[in-house]
Coordinates of C-alpha atoms and ligand atoms in Angstrom, one line a residue:
X140 CA -0.2 0.1 0.0
X141 CA 1.3 3.3 -1.0
X142 CA 1.9 5.7 2.0
X143 CA 2.7 8.7 0.0
X144 CA 2.3 10.1 -3.6
X145 CA 3.8 13.1 -4.9
X146 CA 2.6 14.1 -8.0
X147 CA 2.7 17.0 -10.7
X148 CA 6.3 17.3 -9.9
X149 CA 9.3 17.8 -12.2
X150 CA 11.6 14.5 -11.1
X151 CA 14.9 14.3 -12.1
X152 CA 15.5 10.9 -11.1
X153 CA 19.7 10.8 -11.7
X154 CA 18.8 7.2 -12.9
X155 CA 20.3 7.4 -16.6
X156 CA 17.6 4.5 -17.8
X157 CA 14.9 6.7 -16.7
X158 CA 15.8 10.1 -16.1
X159 CA 12.5 12.1 -15.4
X160 CA 9.3 11.5 -14.3
X161 CA 6.4 13.5 -13.1
X162 CA 5.2 11.3 -9.8
X163 CA 7.1 9.5 -7.1
X164 CA 5.0 6.8 -4.8
X165 CA 6.6 5.6 -1.5
X166 CA 5.7 2.7 0.3
X167 CA 7.7 1.5 3.5
X168 CA 10.3 4.1 3.4
X169 CA 11.4 3.3 -0.1
X170 CA 10.7 4.3 -3.7
X171 CA 7.6 2.0 -4.7
X172 CA 7.1 3.5 -8.5
X173 CA 7.4 6.3 -10.8
X174 CA 4.4 7.7 -12.6
X175 CA 2.0 5.3 -10.8
X176 CA -1.7 5.8 -10.5
X177 CA -2.1 8.0 -7.4
X178 CA -5.8 6.6 -6.8
X179 CA -4.1 3.9 -4.5
X180 CA -3.3 6.2 -1.9
X181 CA -5.0 8.5 0.2
X182 CA -2.3 11.0 0.8
X183 CA -1.5 12.7 -2.4
X184 CA 0.7 15.7 -2.8
X185 CA 0.2 18.2 -5.3
X186 CA 3.8 19.3 -6.1
X187 CA 2.6 22.2 -8.5
X188 CA 5.5 21.6 -10.9
X189 CA 8.3 21.7 -8.0
X190 CA 11.5 19.9 -8.7
X191 CA 12.2 16.6 -7.1
X192 CA 15.7 15.1 -6.6
X193 CA 17.3 12.3 -4.8
X194 CA 18.1 14.1 -1.3
X195 CA 21.9 15.3 -1.2
X196 CA 24.8 13.4 0.1
X197 CA 27.5 15.3 1.3
X198 CA 30.5 13.3 0.7
X199 CA 33.1 14.8 3.0
X200 CA 32.0 16.8 6.0
X201 CA 32.7 17.2 9.6
X202 CA 29.4 17.2 11.2
X203 CA 30.5 17.0 14.8
X204 CA 32.8 19.8 14.2
X205 CA 30.2 21.9 12.3
X206 CA 27.6 21.4 15.2
X207 CA 29.9 22.5 17.7
X208 CA 31.0 25.6 15.6
X209 CA 27.3 26.9 15.7
X210 CA 28.1 27.6 19.5
X211 CA 31.5 29.4 18.6
X212 CA 32.4 32.7 17.9
X213 CA 32.2 33.2 14.1
X214 CA 35.5 34.6 12.6
X215 CA 35.1 34.2 9.5
X216 CA 34.5 36.4 6.4
X217 CA 32.3 38.3 6.1
X218 CA 31.4 38.1 9.9
X219 CA 34.8 40.0 10.6
X220 CA 36.2 42.3 8.1
X221 CA 39.6 42.7 9.7
X222 CA 41.6 42.2 12.7
X223 CA 40.3 44.7 14.5
X224 CA 36.8 43.4 14.4
X225 CA 37.9 40.0 15.2
X226 CA 39.4 41.1 18.5
X227 CA 36.2 43.0 19.3
X228 CA 34.3 39.9 18.5
X229 CA 36.4 37.9 21.0
X230 CA 36.2 40.5 23.6
X231 CA 32.5 40.7 23.2
X232 CA 32.3 36.8 23.8
X233 CA 34.8 36.9 26.8
X234 CA 32.8 39.6 28.6
X235 CA 29.7 37.2 28.4
X236 CA 32.0 33.9 29.3
X237 CA 32.4 33.0 33.1
X238 CA 36.1 33.6 34.3
X239 CA 38.6 31.3 33.3
X240 CA 36.3 29.5 30.8
X241 CA 37.6 29.1 27.3
X242 CA 36.7 31.6 24.4
X243 CA 36.7 29.4 21.0
X244 CA 36.6 30.9 17.4
X245 CA 36.2 29.2 14.1
X246 CA 36.9 30.2 10.5
X247 CA 39.5 33.0 10.2
X248 CA 41.4 33.2 7.0
X249 CA 44.7 35.2 7.3
X250 CA 44.3 36.0 3.6
X251 CA 41.0 38.0 4.3
X252 CA 42.4 39.6 7.6
X253 CA 45.6 40.9 6.4
X254 CA 47.3 38.5 9.0
X255 CA 47.0 36.0 11.7
X256 CA 45.8 37.3 14.9
X257 CA 48.5 37.6 17.5
X258 CA 48.5 36.5 21.2
X259 CA 49.0 39.7 22.7
X260 CA 46.2 41.4 21.3
X261 CA 44.1 38.3 22.3
X262 CA 45.4 38.7 26.0
X263 CA 44.0 42.2 25.9
X264 CA 40.8 41.4 24.4
X265 CA 39.9 38.4 26.8
X266 CA 42.0 38.7 29.9
X267 CA 41.8 35.7 32.4
X268 CA 40.4 33.3 29.7
X269 CA 41.7 30.8 27.4
X270 CA 41.7 32.0 23.7
X271 CA 41.6 29.3 21.0
X272 CA 41.2 30.4 17.3
X273 CA 40.8 27.9 14.5
X274 CA 41.6 28.5 11.1
X275 CA 39.1 28.0 8.3
X276 CA 41.2 25.2 6.7
X277 CA 41.0 23.1 10.1
X278 CA 45.3 22.9 9.9
X279 CA 46.3 25.8 12.2
X280 CA 45.4 27.8 14.9
X281 CA 46.0 30.7 17.0
X282 CA 45.9 30.8 20.8
X283 CA 46.6 33.4 23.6
X284 CA 49.3 33.5 26.1
X285 CA 47.6 31.5 29.0
X286 CA 47.0 28.4 26.3
X287 CA 50.7 28.7 25.5
X288 CA 51.8 28.6 29.1
X289 CA 49.6 25.4 29.5
X290 CA 51.6 24.2 26.7
X291 CA 55.1 25.2 28.0
X292 CA 55.3 27.1 24.8
X293 CA 55.1 30.4 26.1
X294 CA 58.6 31.9 26.0
X295 CA 60.3 29.8 23.2
X296 CA 59.1 27.2 20.4
X297 CA 60.2 23.7 20.6
X298 CA 60.9 21.9 17.3
X299 CA 57.8 19.6 16.4
X300 CA 58.1 17.3 13.6
X301 CA 55.3 17.8 11.0
X302 CA 54.0 20.9 12.6
X303 CA 55.4 24.4 13.5
X304 CA 55.2 26.5 16.4
X305 CA 55.4 30.3 14.7
X306 CA 57.8 32.8 16.1
X307 CA 58.5 36.4 15.7
X308 CA 62.1 37.9 15.1
X309 CA 63.3 37.5 18.2
X310 CA 62.4 33.8 18.7
X311 CA 59.2 34.4 20.8
X312 CA 55.9 32.5 19.8
X313 CA 53.2 34.5 18.2
X314 CA 50.5 32.1 18.9
X315 CA 50.0 30.6 15.5
X316 CA 50.1 26.8 15.6
X317 CA 50.4 25.1 12.4
X318 CA 49.1 21.0 11.8
X319 CA 51.0 18.7 14.4
X320 CA 51.5 21.9 16.6
X321 CA 47.8 22.7 17.1
X322 CA 47.3 19.0 18.0
X323 CA 48.7 20.0 21.4
X324 CA 45.9 22.4 22.2
X325 CA 43.2 19.6 21.7
X326 CA 45.0 17.6 24.1
X327 CA 44.1 20.3 26.6
X328 CA 40.1 20.0 25.8
X329 CA 40.2 16.1 24.7
X330 CA 37.9 14.2 24.8
X331 CA 34.8 16.2 24.9
X332 CA 31.7 14.3 26.7
X333 CA 29.7 12.4 24.6
X334 CA 26.5 14.3 25.5
X335 CA 28.0 17.4 24.1
X336 CA 28.9 15.6 20.7
X337 CA 25.5 14.3 20.3
X338 CA 24.2 17.8 21.0
X339 CA 26.2 18.9 18.3
X340 CA 25.1 16.2 16.1
X341 CA 21.3 17.1 16.7
X342 CA 22.0 20.7 16.0
X343 CA 24.0 20.0 12.8
X344 CA 21.4 17.6 11.4
X345 CA 18.4 20.4 11.8
X346 CA 20.6 22.7 9.7
X347 CA 21.3 19.6 6.9
X348 CA 17.6 19.0 6.6
X349 CA 16.8 22.6 6.1
X350 CA 19.2 22.5 3.3
X351 CA 18.2 18.9 1.6
X352 CA 21.0 17.0 2.9
X353 CA 19.8 13.3 3.6
X354 CA 23.2 11.8 3.9
X355 CA 26.7 12.8 4.8
X356 CA 30.0 11.4 5.5
X357 CA 31.7 12.3 8.4
X358 CA 35.6 12.5 7.4
X359 CA 37.5 11.5 10.6
X360 CA 36.2 10.3 14.3
X361 CA 38.0 8.7 16.9
X362 CA 41.7 9.4 16.5
X363 CA 44.2 11.8 15.1
X364 CA 43.6 15.9 15.2
X365 CA 40.0 15.4 13.8
X366 CA 38.8 13.4 16.9
X367 CA 36.5 14.8 19.6
X368 CA 36.6 11.5 21.8
X369 CA 38.1 8.1 21.3
X370 CA 34.3 6.8 21.7
X371 CA 32.8 9.2 19.0
X372 CA 30.8 6.6 17.3
X373 CA 28.7 6.1 20.6
X374 CA 27.6 9.8 20.1
X375 CA 26.3 9.1 16.8
X376 CA 24.7 6.1 18.0
X377 CA 23.5 7.9 20.9
X378 CA 21.8 10.4 18.5
X379 CA 20.0 7.6 16.5
X380 CA 18.6 6.0 19.7
X381 CA 17.1 9.3 20.6
X382 CA 15.7 10.0 17.5
X383 CA 18.0 13.1 17.1
X384 CA 20.4 11.8 14.1
X385 CA 18.2 13.5 11.4
X386 CA 20.1 12.3 8.5
X387 CA 21.8 9.3 7.4
X388 CA 25.8 9.2 8.5
X389 CA 28.6 7.3 7.2
X390 CA 31.5 7.5 9.6
X391 CA 35.2 7.3 8.5
X392 CA 37.3 6.0 11.4
X393 CA 40.8 7.9 11.7
X394 CA 43.9 6.0 10.8
X395 CA 45.2 6.6 14.2
X396 CA 42.2 4.5 15.5
X397 CA 43.5 1.0 13.5
X398 CA 45.6 -1.2 15.4
X399 CA 46.7 -4.9 15.1
X400 CA 43.9 -7.3 15.7
X401 CA 45.7 -10.3 16.7
X402 CA 43.7 -12.4 14.2
X403 CA 45.1 -15.5 12.1
X404 CA 47.8 -14.8 9.8
X405 CA 45.5 -15.9 6.9
X406 CA 43.2 -13.2 7.6
X407 CA 45.4 -10.4 6.5
X408 CA 43.8 -8.5 9.4
X409 CA 46.5 -6.4 10.2
X410 CA 45.0 -3.2 11.0
X411 CA 41.7 -2.9 12.1
X412 CA 39.0 -1.8 14.9
X413 CA 38.0 -4.4 17.8
X414 CA 36.1 -7.3 16.7
X415 CA 37.2 -6.8 13.0
X416 CA 34.5 -4.6 12.1
X417 CA 35.6 -2.4 9.0
X418 CA 34.2 -0.6 5.9
X419 CA 30.3 -1.4 5.4
X420 CA 29.5 -2.3 8.8
X421 CA 26.2 -0.9 10.2
X422 CA 23.2 -0.2 8.0
X423 CA 21.2 2.4 6.2
X424 CA 21.1 5.1 9.0
X425 CA 24.8 4.6 10.6
X426 CA 27.4 2.8 8.9
X427 CA 31.3 2.8 8.7
X428 CA 32.8 4.0 5.5
X429 CA 36.4 4.4 4.7
X430 CA 39.4 4.9 6.8
X431 CA 40.6 8.4 6.8
X432 CA 44.3 9.0 6.5
X433 CA 46.1 12.5 6.2
X434 CA 49.0 12.9 3.9
X435 CA 49.5 16.6 3.8
X436 CA 48.1 19.9 5.1
X437 CA 46.4 23.0 3.7
X438 CA 46.8 25.1 0.5
X439 CA 45.6 28.4 1.8
X440 CA 47.6 27.6 4.7
X441 CA 50.7 26.9 2.4
X442 CA 51.4 23.6 4.4
X443 CA 50.2 21.2 1.9
X444 CA 52.9 19.1 0.0
X445 CA 53.9 20.6 -3.3
X446 CA 56.6 19.5 -5.8
X447 CA 57.7 22.9 -6.4
X448 CA 57.6 25.9 -4.2
X449 CA 54.8 27.9 -3.4
X450 CA 54.3 31.4 -5.4
X451 CA 55.4 34.8 -4.3
X452 CA 59.0 34.1 -4.1
X453 CA 58.5 31.7 -1.3
X454 CA 61.2 28.5 -0.8
X455 CA 58.6 26.2 1.1
X456 CA 57.3 23.4 -0.7
X457 CA 54.9 22.6 2.4
X458 CA 55.5 19.2 3.9
X459 CA 53.9 15.7 4.8
X460 CA 52.2 14.8 8.0
X461 CA 54.1 12.0 8.5
X462 CA 57.2 10.2 7.3
X463 CA 56.4 9.3 3.8
X464 CA 57.3 5.4 4.0
X465 CA 55.2 5.1 7.3
X466 CA 52.3 6.9 5.5
X467 CA 52.4 4.4 2.7
X468 CA 52.8 1.7 5.1
X469 CA 49.6 2.8 6.7
X470 CA 47.7 2.8 3.7
X471 CA 48.8 -0.5 2.2
X472 CA 47.9 -1.9 5.9
X473 CA 44.5 -0.6 5.7
X474 CA 43.9 -1.9 2.2
X475 CA 45.3 -5.1 2.9
X476 CA 42.8 -5.5 5.9
X477 CA 39.9 -4.8 4.0
X478 CA 39.3 -1.1 4.3
X479 CA 38.3 1.5 1.8
X480 CA 41.1 3.9 2.0
X481 CA 40.2 7.6 1.8
X482 CA 43.5 9.8 2.0
X483 CA 43.7 13.5 2.3
X484 CA 46.0 15.0 -0.1
X485 CA 46.1 18.3 -1.6
X486 CA 49.5 19.3 -3.0
X487 CA 50.9 17.4 -6.0
X488 CA 53.6 15.8 -4.1
X489 CA 51.1 14.2 -1.4
X490 CA 48.9 13.0 -4.4
X491 CA 51.9 11.1 -6.0
X492 CA 52.7 9.7 -2.6
X493 CA 49.3 8.4 -2.6
X494 CA 49.0 7.2 -5.9
X495 CA 52.2 5.2 -5.4
X496 CA 50.7 3.7 -2.1
X497 CA 47.4 2.7 -3.8
X498 CA 49.5 1.3 -6.9
X499 CA 51.4 -0.8 -4.6
X500 CA 48.7 -1.8 -2.3
X501 CA 46.8 -3.0 -5.1
X502 CA 49.9 -4.9 -6.9
X503 CA 50.7 -6.9 -3.6
X504 CA 47.2 -7.4 -2.2
X505 CA 45.0 -7.4 -5.2
X506 CA 40.9 -6.8 -4.4
X507 CA 38.1 -6.0 -6.5
X508 CA 36.8 -2.7 -6.8
X509 CA 38.4 -1.3 -3.7
X510 CA 37.1 2.3 -4.4
X511 CA 39.8 4.1 -2.5
X512 CA 39.4 7.8 -2.3
X513 CA 41.8 11.0 -2.4
X514 CA 40.2 13.8 -0.4
X515 CA 40.4 17.3 -1.9
X516 CA 42.7 16.2 -4.8
X517 CA 43.5 19.8 -5.2
X518 CA 46.6 20.5 -7.0
X519 CA 46.8 17.8 -9.7
X520 CA 49.0 17.5 -12.8
X521 CA 47.8 16.3 -16.0
X522 CA 49.5 13.0 -15.6
X523 CA 48.1 12.3 -12.1
X524 CA 44.5 12.3 -13.4
X525 CA 45.4 9.9 -16.1
X526 CA 47.2 7.6 -13.3
X527 CA 44.2 8.2 -10.6
X528 CA 41.6 7.2 -13.1
X529 CA 43.6 4.1 -14.1
X530 CA 43.6 2.9 -10.4
X531 CA 39.7 3.5 -10.2
X532 CA 40.4 6.4 -7.3
X533 CA 37.4 8.3 -6.3
X534 CA 38.6 12.1 -6.1
X535 CA 36.7 14.3 -3.7
X536 CA 37.0 17.8 -4.4
X537 CA 34.8 20.6 -2.7
X538 CA 32.9 23.1 -5.3
X539 CA 32.4 25.7 -2.5
X540 CA 36.3 26.0 -2.0
X541 CA 36.3 28.2 -5.3
X542 CA 34.2 31.1 -3.8
X543 CA 35.4 31.0 0.0
X544 CA 38.8 29.9 -0.4
X545 CA 39.9 30.4 -4.3
X546 CA 41.7 33.7 -4.0
X547 CA 43.9 32.5 -1.3
X548 CA 44.7 29.4 -3.7
X549 CA 45.1 30.9 -6.7
X550 CA 47.8 33.0 -5.0
X551 CA 49.2 30.3 -3.3
X552 CA 50.2 28.0 -6.5
X553 CA 50.6 31.3 -9.0
X554 CA 49.3 31.4 -12.7
X555 CA 51.4 28.7 -14.1
X556 CA 49.4 26.2 -11.9
X557 CA 46.1 27.6 -11.8
X558 CA 44.7 25.0 -14.6
X559 CA 45.7 22.3 -12.3
X560 CA 43.4 23.5 -9.3
X561 CA 40.5 21.5 -8.0
X562 CA 39.6 19.7 -11.1
X563 CA 36.2 18.6 -12.3
X564 CA 35.6 18.3 -15.8
X565 CA 38.8 16.8 -16.7
X566 CA 38.3 14.0 -14.1
X567 CA 34.9 13.3 -15.5
X568 CA 36.4 13.1 -19.1
X569 CA 39.1 10.8 -17.6
X570 CA 36.0 8.4 -16.8
X571 CA 36.1 9.1 -13.1
X572 CA 33.0 9.3 -10.6
X573 CA 32.8 12.8 -9.2
X574 CA 31.3 13.1 -5.6
X575 CA 29.7 16.1 -4.0
X576 CA 31.1 17.4 -0.7
X577 CA 31.6 20.5 1.5
X578 CA 34.3 19.8 4.3
X579 CA 31.8 22.0 6.3
X580 CA 32.8 23.6 8.7
X581 CA 35.7 24.6 6.4
X582 CA 33.4 26.4 4.2
X583 CA 29.5 26.9 3.9
X584 CA 28.0 23.6 3.6
X585 CA 24.7 24.2 1.9
X586 CA 24.6 21.8 -1.2
X587 CA 23.0 24.5 -3.6
X588 CA 26.0 26.8 -2.9
X589 CA 28.5 24.1 -3.7
X590 CA 26.4 23.1 -6.9
X591 CA 26.3 26.6 -7.9
X592 CA 30.2 26.5 -7.4
X593 CA 30.8 23.8 -9.4
X594 CA 29.2 25.4 -12.5
X595 CA 30.2 29.1 -11.9
X596 CA 33.8 28.8 -10.6
X597 CA 34.4 32.1 -9.5
X598 CA 36.2 33.7 -6.2
X599 CA 34.8 36.0 -3.6
X600 CA 36.8 38.6 -5.6
X601 CA 35.1 37.8 -8.6
X602 CA 38.2 36.4 -10.3
X603 CA 37.7 33.0 -12.6
X604 CA 38.7 29.9 -10.8
X605 CA 40.2 27.6 -13.1
X606 CA 37.1 27.9 -15.5
X607 CA 38.3 25.3 -17.8
X608 CA 37.2 22.9 -15.1
X609 CA 33.6 24.0 -14.6
X610 CA 30.9 21.3 -15.1
X611 CA 27.0 21.7 -16.3
X612 CA 24.4 21.7 -13.4
X613 CA 23.5 18.4 -14.4
X614 CA 26.7 16.9 -13.8
X615 CA 26.7 18.9 -10.1
X616 CA 23.5 17.6 -9.2
X617 CA 24.7 13.9 -10.4
X618 CA 27.7 14.5 -8.2
X619 CA 25.8 15.5 -5.1
X620 CA 23.4 12.6 -5.5
X621 CA 24.4 9.5 -7.2
X622 CA 28.4 10.3 -7.3
X623 CA 28.4 10.5 -3.5
X624 CA 26.3 7.3 -3.0
X625 CA 29.1 5.5 -5.3
X626 CA 31.9 6.9 -3.2
X627 CA 30.3 5.5 -0.3
X628 CA 29.3 2.2 -2.0
X629 CA 25.6 3.2 -1.5
X630 CA 24.6 3.5 -5.1
X631 CA 22.5 0.4 -5.1
X632 CA 20.2 1.8 -2.4
X633 CA 20.5 5.8 -2.6
X634 CA 21.6 8.5 -5.1
X635 CA 18.9 8.0 -7.6
X636 CA 15.2 7.6 -7.6
X637 CA 14.0 4.5 -8.9
X638 CA 11.9 1.6 -7.4
X639 CA 13.5 -0.2 -4.4
X640 CA 15.7 3.0 -3.4
X641 CA 15.6 4.4 -0.3
X642 CA 12.5 7.6 -0.3
X643 CA 15.4 10.1 0.5
X644 CA 14.2 13.2 -1.5
X645 CA 14.7 16.9 -1.6
X646 CA 12.1 19.3 -3.4
X647 CA 13.6 22.6 -4.7
X648 CA 11.5 25.6 -5.7
X649 CA 12.8 25.6 -9.6
X650 CA 15.1 22.9 -11.6
X651 CA 18.8 23.8 -11.4
X652 CA 19.3 22.9 -14.7
X653 CA 16.8 25.1 -16.0
X654 CA 17.9 28.5 -14.4
X655 CA 20.9 30.5 -15.3
X656 CA 23.8 29.6 -13.3
X657 CA 23.8 32.4 -11.6
X658 CA 20.4 31.7 -9.8
X659 CA 21.1 28.3 -8.5
X660 CA 22.4 29.3 -5.4
X661 CA 19.4 31.2 -4.6
X662 CA 16.8 28.3 -5.2
X663 CA 14.9 27.5 -2.4
X664 CA 14.6 23.8 -0.7
X665 CA 10.9 23.1 0.0
X666 CA 10.7 20.1 1.5
X667 CA 12.9 17.3 2.6
X668 CA 12.3 13.5 2.6
X669 CA 14.2 10.8 4.5
X670 CA 13.0 7.4 4.5
X671 CA 9.5 8.4 3.4
X672 CA 9.1 10.9 5.9
X673 CA 9.1 14.7 5.8
X674 CA 11.9 15.8 8.1
X675 CA 11.9 19.2 6.8
X676 CA 8.9 21.2 5.3
X677 CA 8.8 24.6 4.6
X678 CA 5.0 24.7 4.3
X679 CA 4.8 25.2 0.4
X680 CA 2.5 22.1 0.0
X681 CA -0.9 21.1 1.5
X682 CA -1.0 17.7 3.1
X683 CA 3.0 16.8 3.3
X684 CA 3.3 16.8 6.9
Ligands
LIG934 ZN1 37.7 17.3 5.7

């Protein structure tokens, strides 16, 4: 028996076998039929021509980090226009925060502020408080003198492999901590209580549903600098038990969480989680995805590992997060143990290292269709496209980076390498599957913004951002639905609208493929349906909820 029939819609199914329909029938949380006779149900909703798509799936986001950031000081642009405004915002929050408590800000970009914040100014803005300001890239932060003192770094910098404690001309730390150095701050607040994480999940989910997101992939839990607790999965399980998960979530355990299991040698389980659970464990609401490994850092922060120096007369080429041989060994061990592997690699030097590791892993331990991923895949030489395609690698770039980080990225690599930045079209032409993702909270995560940027490719200042790699609205929609489902090995249950698929749908005010590219970002999400139930309803249709 049909539970709900949506009629008079413009249904873009993302199923190549049947790309368009006008009605969708839902039963038992799944798509029952397309264009069926609505007489079989009492619950018929007239969509009056609105557009229906499979629900958006954000293939790379940080759900807990985003949920927590909603409670932190917004120091991103345009919220703060310069360092003076940033210090004022910190002073304001400090004045409303109990003495001794932390003041945490998120999202600053020194390219837009004119420089990194400084410890001395933060001491003046928030006396008696510990101040922690996270860079928009997630790869660095600035802290004040109290935090530096807690870390034993207030007077002089200590050498730190894979990281940097920035100092002024006299050798005194400025408060800026890069890559592995910023992990030290995490050690002062880590681990967070699970109840706090569950609340962050619930806050984030409410936002996601308003934006048409029905699934997301959390890119790193339970270990390394992205973790909030070693028991982070339990926060998601609690959210689910309490009916607060909202969207379907795929969790990537951090590589640091994997360990030897002591299983029989014939099993090849050299790196795993307890009990041997791995990629694919779970169900339609909560499941384990790939293992997340970090090869390098940030492009706008100029820490990502490039073959040639950064632009602007710099000598630095960035650096790897770990010794190259150890990184490759970790990737190969995870592959050998049956994991899908998702490696963060931004610079062309890091990408070569990862492609080498995937090549060796597949040669030494052949596996069918492992779908290994490269997260971001940012500075990509032409030969690397062909190489990655040949290995079946799934590239996971972020469309929205063009607007919010594009100016800083263009400056970081210089004109000779602009055509290598955040490719899309050449990846599709090479036969690769392109997912859609935001990396939220690094940038604004609404899928329609990401989709618009994949088409428009302009920076915040209006500069073209490697426009030769622009794709069509149809290709961008496909990425955010079926492409992301493929990257999660879930294309048989979601990512398209066809009988038997999960009834995860988003209803939009207009068809993104039928409006001008400039208008895509301004379209409205009218409803979001997960598992056949309306979870967000803007009230545009009679009888929906
Ligand atoms: Zn990320």
